Short mmCIF file of C-alpha atoms in Angstrom, two decimals:
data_model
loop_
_atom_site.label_atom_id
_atom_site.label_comp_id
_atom_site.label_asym_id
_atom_site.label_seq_id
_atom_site.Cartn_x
_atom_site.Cartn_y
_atom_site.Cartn_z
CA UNK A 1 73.19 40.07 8.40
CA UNK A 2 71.41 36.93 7.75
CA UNK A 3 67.97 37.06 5.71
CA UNK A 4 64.77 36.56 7.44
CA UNK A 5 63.56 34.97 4.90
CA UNK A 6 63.01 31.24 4.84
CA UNK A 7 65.10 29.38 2.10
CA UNK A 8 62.53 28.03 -0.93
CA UNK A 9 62.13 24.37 -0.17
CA UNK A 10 60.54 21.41 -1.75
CA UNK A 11 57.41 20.49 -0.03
CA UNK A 12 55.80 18.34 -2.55
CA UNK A 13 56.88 16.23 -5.11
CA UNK A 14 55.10 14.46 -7.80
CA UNK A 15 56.01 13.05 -11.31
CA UNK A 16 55.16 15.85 -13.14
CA UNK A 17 56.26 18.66 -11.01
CA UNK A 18 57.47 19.63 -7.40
CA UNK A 19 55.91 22.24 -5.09
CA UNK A 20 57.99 24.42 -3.24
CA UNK A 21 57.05 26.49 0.38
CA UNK A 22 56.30 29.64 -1.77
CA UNK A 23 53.39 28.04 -3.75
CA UNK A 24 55.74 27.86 -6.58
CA UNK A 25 55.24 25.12 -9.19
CA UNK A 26 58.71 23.73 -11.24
CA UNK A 27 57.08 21.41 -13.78
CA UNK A 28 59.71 18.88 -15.00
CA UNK A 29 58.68 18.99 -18.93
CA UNK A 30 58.74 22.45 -21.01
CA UNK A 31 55.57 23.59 -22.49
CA UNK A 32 54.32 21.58 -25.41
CA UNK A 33 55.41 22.95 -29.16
CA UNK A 34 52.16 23.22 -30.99
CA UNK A 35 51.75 23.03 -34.83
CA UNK A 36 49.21 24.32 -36.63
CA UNK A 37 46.33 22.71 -38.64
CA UNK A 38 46.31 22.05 -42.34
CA UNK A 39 45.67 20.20 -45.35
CA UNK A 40 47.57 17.02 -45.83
CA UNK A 41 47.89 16.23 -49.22
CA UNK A 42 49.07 12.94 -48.72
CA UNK A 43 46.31 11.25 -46.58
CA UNK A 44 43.43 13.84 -48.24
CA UNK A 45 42.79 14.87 -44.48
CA UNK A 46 41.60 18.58 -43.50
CA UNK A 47 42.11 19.69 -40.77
CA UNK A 48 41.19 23.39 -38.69
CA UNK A 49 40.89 24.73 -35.24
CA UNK A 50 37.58 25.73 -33.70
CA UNK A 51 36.19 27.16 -30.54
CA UNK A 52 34.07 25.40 -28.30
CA UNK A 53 33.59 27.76 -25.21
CA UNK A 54 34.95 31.74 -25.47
CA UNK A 55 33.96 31.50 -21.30
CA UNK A 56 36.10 29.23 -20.41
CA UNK A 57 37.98 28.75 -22.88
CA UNK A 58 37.63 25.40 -24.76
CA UNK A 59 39.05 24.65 -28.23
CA UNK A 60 39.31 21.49 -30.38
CA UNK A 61 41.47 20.43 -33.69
CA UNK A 62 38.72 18.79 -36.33
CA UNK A 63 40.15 16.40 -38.50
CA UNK A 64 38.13 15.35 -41.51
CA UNK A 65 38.99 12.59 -44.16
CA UNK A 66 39.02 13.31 -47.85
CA UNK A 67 35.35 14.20 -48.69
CA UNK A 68 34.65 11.88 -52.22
CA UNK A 69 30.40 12.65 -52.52
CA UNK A 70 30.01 16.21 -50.93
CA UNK A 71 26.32 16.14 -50.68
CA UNK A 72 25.88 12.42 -49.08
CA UNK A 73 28.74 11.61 -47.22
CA UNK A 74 28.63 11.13 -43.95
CA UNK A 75 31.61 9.60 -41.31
CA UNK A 76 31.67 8.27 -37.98
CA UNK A 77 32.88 10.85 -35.36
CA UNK A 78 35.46 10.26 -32.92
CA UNK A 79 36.06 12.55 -29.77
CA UNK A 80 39.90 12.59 -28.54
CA UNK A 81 41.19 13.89 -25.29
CA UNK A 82 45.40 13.86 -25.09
CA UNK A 83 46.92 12.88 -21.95
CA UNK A 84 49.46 14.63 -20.06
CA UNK A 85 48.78 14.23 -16.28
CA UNK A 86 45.92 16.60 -16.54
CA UNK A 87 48.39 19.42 -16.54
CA UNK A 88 50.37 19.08 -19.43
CA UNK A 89 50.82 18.34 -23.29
CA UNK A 90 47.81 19.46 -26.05
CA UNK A 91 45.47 18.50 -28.90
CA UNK A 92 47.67 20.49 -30.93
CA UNK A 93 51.00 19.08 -30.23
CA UNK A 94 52.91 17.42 -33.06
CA UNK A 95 52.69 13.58 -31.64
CA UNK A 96 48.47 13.89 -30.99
CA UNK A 97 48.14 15.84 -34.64
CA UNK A 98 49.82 13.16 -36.31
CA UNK A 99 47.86 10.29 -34.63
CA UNK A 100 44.48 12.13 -35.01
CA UNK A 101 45.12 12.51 -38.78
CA UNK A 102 46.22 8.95 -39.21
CA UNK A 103 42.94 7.53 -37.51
CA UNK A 104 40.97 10.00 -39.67
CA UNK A 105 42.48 9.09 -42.51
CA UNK A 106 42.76 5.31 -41.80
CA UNK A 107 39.14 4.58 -40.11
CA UNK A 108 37.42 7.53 -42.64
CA UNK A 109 36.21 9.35 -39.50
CA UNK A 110 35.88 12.52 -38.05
CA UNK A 111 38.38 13.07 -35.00
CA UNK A 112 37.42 16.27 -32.64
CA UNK A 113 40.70 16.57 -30.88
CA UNK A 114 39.67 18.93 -27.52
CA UNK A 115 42.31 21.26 -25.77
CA UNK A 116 40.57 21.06 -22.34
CA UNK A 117 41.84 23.55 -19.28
CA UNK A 118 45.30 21.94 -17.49
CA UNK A 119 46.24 22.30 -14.27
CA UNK A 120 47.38 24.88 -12.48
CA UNK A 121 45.52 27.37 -14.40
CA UNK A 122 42.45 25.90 -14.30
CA UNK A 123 42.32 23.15 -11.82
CA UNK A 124 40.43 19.54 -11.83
CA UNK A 125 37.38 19.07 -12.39
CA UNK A 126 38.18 21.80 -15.49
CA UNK A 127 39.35 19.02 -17.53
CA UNK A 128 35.83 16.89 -17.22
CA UNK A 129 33.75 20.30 -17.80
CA UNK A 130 35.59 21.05 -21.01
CA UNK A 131 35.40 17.60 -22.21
CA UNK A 132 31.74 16.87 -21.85
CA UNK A 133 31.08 20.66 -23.46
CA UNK A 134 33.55 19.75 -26.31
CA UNK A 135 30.72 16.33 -26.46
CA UNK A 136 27.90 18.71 -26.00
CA UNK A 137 29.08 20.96 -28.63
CA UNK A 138 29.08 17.86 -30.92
CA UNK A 139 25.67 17.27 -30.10
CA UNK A 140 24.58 20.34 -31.06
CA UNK A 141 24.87 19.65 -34.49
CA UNK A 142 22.78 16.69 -34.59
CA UNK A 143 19.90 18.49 -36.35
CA UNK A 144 22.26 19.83 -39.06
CA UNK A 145 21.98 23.00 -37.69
CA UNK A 146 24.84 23.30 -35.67
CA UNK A 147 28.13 25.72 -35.61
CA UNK A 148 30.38 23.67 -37.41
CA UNK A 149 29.63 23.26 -40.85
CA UNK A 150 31.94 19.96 -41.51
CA UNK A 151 29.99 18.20 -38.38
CA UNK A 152 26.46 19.71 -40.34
CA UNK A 153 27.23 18.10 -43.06
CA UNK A 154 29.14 15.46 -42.77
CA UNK A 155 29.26 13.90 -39.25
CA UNK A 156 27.26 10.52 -38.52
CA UNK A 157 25.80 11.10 -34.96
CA UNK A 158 24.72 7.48 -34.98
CA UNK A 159 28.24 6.68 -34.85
CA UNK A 160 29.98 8.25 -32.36
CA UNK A 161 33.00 7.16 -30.24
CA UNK A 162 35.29 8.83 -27.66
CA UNK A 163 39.20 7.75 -26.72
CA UNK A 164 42.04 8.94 -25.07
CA UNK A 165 45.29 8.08 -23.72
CA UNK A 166 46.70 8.38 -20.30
CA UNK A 167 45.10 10.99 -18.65
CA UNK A 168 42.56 11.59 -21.83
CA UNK A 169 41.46 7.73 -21.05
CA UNK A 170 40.26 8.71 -17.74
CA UNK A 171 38.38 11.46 -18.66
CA UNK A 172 37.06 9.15 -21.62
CA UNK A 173 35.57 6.80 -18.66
CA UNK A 174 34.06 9.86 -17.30
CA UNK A 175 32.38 11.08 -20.86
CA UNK A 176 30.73 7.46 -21.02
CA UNK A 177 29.64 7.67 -17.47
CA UNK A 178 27.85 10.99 -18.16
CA UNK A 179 26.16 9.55 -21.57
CA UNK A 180 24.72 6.59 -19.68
CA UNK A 181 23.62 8.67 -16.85
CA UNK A 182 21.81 11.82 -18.03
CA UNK A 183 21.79 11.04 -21.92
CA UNK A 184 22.74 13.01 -24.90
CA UNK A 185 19.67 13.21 -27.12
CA UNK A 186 20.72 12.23 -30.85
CA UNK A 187 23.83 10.90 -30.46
CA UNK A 188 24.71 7.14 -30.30
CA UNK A 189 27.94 6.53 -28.65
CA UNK A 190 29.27 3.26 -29.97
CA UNK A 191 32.35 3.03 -28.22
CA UNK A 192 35.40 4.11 -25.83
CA UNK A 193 38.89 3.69 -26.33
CA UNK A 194 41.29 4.28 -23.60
CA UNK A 195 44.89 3.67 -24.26
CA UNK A 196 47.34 3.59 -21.23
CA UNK A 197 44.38 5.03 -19.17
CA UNK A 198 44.98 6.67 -15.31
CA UNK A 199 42.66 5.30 -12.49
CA UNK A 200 43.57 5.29 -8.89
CA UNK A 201 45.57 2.78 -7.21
CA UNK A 202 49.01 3.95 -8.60
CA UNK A 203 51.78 6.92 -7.61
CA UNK A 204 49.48 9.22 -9.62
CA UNK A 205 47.02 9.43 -7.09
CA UNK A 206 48.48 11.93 -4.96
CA UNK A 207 49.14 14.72 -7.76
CA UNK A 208 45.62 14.33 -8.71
CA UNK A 209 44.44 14.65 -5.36
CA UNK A 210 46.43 17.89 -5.36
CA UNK A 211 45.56 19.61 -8.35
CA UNK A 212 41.70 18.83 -7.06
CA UNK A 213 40.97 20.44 -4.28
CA UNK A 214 37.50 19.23 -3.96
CA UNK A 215 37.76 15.73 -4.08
CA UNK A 216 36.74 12.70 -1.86
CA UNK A 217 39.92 11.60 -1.31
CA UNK A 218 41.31 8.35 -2.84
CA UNK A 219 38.32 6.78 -3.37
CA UNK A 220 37.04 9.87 -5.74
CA UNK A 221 34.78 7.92 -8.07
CA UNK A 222 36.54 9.69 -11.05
CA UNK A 223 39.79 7.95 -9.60
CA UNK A 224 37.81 4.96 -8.69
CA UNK A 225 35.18 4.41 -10.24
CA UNK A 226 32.43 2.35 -8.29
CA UNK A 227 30.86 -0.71 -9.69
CA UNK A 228 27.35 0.92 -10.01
CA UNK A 229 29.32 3.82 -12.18
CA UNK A 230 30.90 1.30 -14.15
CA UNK A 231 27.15 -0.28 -14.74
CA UNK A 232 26.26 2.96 -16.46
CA UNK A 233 28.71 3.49 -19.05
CA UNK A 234 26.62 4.62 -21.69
CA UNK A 235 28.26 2.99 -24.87
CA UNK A 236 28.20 -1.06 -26.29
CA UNK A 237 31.82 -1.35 -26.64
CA UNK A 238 35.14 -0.62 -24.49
CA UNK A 239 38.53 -0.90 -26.14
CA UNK A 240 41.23 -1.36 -23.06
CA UNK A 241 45.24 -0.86 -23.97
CA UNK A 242 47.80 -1.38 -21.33
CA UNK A 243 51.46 -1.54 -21.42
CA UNK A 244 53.52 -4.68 -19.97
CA UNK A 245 56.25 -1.80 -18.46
CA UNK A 246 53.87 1.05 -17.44
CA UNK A 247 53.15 1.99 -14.32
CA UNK A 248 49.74 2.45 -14.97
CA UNK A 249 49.45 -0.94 -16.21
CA UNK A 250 47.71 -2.67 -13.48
CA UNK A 251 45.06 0.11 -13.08
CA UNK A 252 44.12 -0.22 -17.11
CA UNK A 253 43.55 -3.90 -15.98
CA UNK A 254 41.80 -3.66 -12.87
CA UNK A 255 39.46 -1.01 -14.86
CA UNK A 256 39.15 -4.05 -17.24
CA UNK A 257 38.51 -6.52 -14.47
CA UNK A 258 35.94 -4.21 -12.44
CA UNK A 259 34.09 -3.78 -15.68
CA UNK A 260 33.62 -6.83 -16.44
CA UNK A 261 32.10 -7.43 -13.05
CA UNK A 262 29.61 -4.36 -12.70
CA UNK A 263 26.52 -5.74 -14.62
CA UNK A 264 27.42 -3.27 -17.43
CA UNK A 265 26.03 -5.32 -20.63
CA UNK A 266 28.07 -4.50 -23.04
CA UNK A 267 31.72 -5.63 -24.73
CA UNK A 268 35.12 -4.99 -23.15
CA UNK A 269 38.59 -6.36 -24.77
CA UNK A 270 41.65 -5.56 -22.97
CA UNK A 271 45.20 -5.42 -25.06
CA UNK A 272 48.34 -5.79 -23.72
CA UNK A 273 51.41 -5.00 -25.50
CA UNK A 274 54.63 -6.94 -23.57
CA UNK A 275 57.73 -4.91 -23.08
CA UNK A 276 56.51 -1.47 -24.16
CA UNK A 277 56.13 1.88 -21.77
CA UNK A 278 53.94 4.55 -21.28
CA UNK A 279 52.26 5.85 -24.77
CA UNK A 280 54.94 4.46 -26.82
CA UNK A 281 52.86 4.83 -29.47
CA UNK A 282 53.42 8.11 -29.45
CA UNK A 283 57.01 8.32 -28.98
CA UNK A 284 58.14 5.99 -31.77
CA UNK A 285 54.89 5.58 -33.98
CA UNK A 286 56.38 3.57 -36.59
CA UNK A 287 57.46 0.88 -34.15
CA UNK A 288 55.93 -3.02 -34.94
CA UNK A 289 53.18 -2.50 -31.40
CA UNK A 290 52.85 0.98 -32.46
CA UNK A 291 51.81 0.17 -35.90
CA UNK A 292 49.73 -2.93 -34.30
CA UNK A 293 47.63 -0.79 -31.41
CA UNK A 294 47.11 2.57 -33.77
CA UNK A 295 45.73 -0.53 -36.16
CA UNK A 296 43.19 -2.34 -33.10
CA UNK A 297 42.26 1.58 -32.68
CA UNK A 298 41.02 2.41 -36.30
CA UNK A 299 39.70 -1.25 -36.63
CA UNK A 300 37.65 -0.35 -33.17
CA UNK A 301 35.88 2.68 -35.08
CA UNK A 302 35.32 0.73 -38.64
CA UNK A 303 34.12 -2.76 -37.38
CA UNK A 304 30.15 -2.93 -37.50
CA UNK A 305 27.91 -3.15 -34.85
CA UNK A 306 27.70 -6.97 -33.93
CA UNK A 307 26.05 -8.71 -30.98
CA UNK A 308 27.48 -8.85 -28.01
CA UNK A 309 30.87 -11.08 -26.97
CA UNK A 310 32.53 -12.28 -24.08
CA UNK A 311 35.20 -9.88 -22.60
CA UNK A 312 38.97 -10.69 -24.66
CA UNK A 313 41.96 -10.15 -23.56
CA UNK A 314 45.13 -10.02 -26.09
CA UNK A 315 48.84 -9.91 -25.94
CA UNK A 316 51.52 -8.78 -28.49
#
């Protein structure tokens, strides 16, 4: 006797994972492997995990460089979100622990790595919440006073930047937005660094659409952000990476082109590394581009305050 059942079929499919007629998810990549923190003894960096949020939950990995003046020293601070499609990868995964201890290490800053809510087990907008509580959270400490006693007493609020890759870049756009909107009393944010960075306009859009279900469709201003958003982006510089073979190429440079265009008064460089994919950085770190864009990145976070340029564009 034949089943009544229906056979499972594919009703969605997007680059991360398919969606079959049973509201079962197949994702296409296995969980990340996550390491744990500790004490490198080569670069001098520390490093620990800390909660943000016990409801939801939000954690972060804190990176600090080797501490040479324990009672004056203070660092620049640099927030991190990891991409992944806002449903995969983490701040604690080998690949984003490695390149948050070389950029502490290498530009002498703090790096709060955040491990924001993924999709599907805590949908979009769960990702820009945790983000902006993990930035919250580092306000807090502005007064000394805070949680964290590394950020108390070492962490230069006057200094602050936040970056990201892929997904991570987006929600980087959306920090900035946020700063220059509402404010965050006591903390200067110099810069944003978005490597690779998702906007609308590209295959992607779709899956995001999906794993939001209250969005306003492709013209979400988190997607695509409007020139009066761009405007407000609360920080004096923007650091732009695209890669010549990745897909999301053309949406880092239209970000870069609609910036430029909004009335927003500060700096914007776009670099473009020919011939290179999606966060190769990442996947072969010691490669000549990798070793060139993790460079531009630290250089970003140690180069002084200066007045303002005209918009740059670079190729390697």
């Amino acid at each position: 006797m034949a089943s009544s059942s229906s056979p499972k079929e594919i009703i969605k499919e997007f680059p991360f994972f398919r969606v079959y007629n049973d509201g079962r998810l197949e994702f296409f990549r296995p969980p990340s492997v996550k390491i744990p923190p500790f004490d490198d003894p080569i670069s001098g960096v520390r490093s620990k995990d800390v909660v943000i949020s016990s409801q939801p939950t939000v954690s972060a990995r804190i990176f600090i460089p080797k501490v040479t003046n324990p009672d004056k020293q203070k660092f620049p601070l640099l927030l991190y979100m990891h991409g992944g499609g806002f449903c995969t990868f983490s701040a604690f995964a080998k690949p984003y622990h490695d390149f948050c201890n070389t950029v502490s290490s290498q530009a002498n800053a703090i790096v709060v790595s955040v491990e924001y809510g993924l999709f599907p087990d805590r949908p979009i907008p769960a990702c820009y919440e945790d983000s902006w509580a993990a930035l919250k959270w580092v306000a807090s400490h502005v007064s000394g006073n805070g949680p964290e006693p590394w950020l108390n007493h070492h962490a230069d609020l006057g200094r602050v930047f936040i970056g990201g890759d892929s997904a991570g870049g987006n929600i980087a756009h959306t920090l900035a937005f946020r700063v220059g909107s509402i404010g965050l009393p006591g903390v200067n944010l110099v810069g944003v660094t978005m490597v690779h960075p998702f906007f609308g306009g590209t295959e992607d859009d779709e899956m995001w659409l999906y794993m939001c279900a209250n969005n306003d469709g492709p013209q979400d201003p988190r997607m695509k952000p409007p020139a009066e958003d761009l405007a407000r982006l609360g920080c004096e510089r923007v650091l732009i990476f695209v890669a010549e073979r990745d897909y999301l190429c053309p949406a880092g440079k239209n970000y870069y082109e609609e910036l430029k265009k909004s009335g927003w008064k500060g700096r914007v460089e776009l670099v473009e590394h020919l011939d290179e994919k999606h966060v190769f950085y990442l996947r072969n770190p010691t490669c000549t581009n990798a070793l060139e864009l993790t460079n531009k990145f630290i250089s970003f976070i140690k180069q002084n305050n200066g007045s303002l340029r005209n918009s740059i564009e670079s190729k390697y």
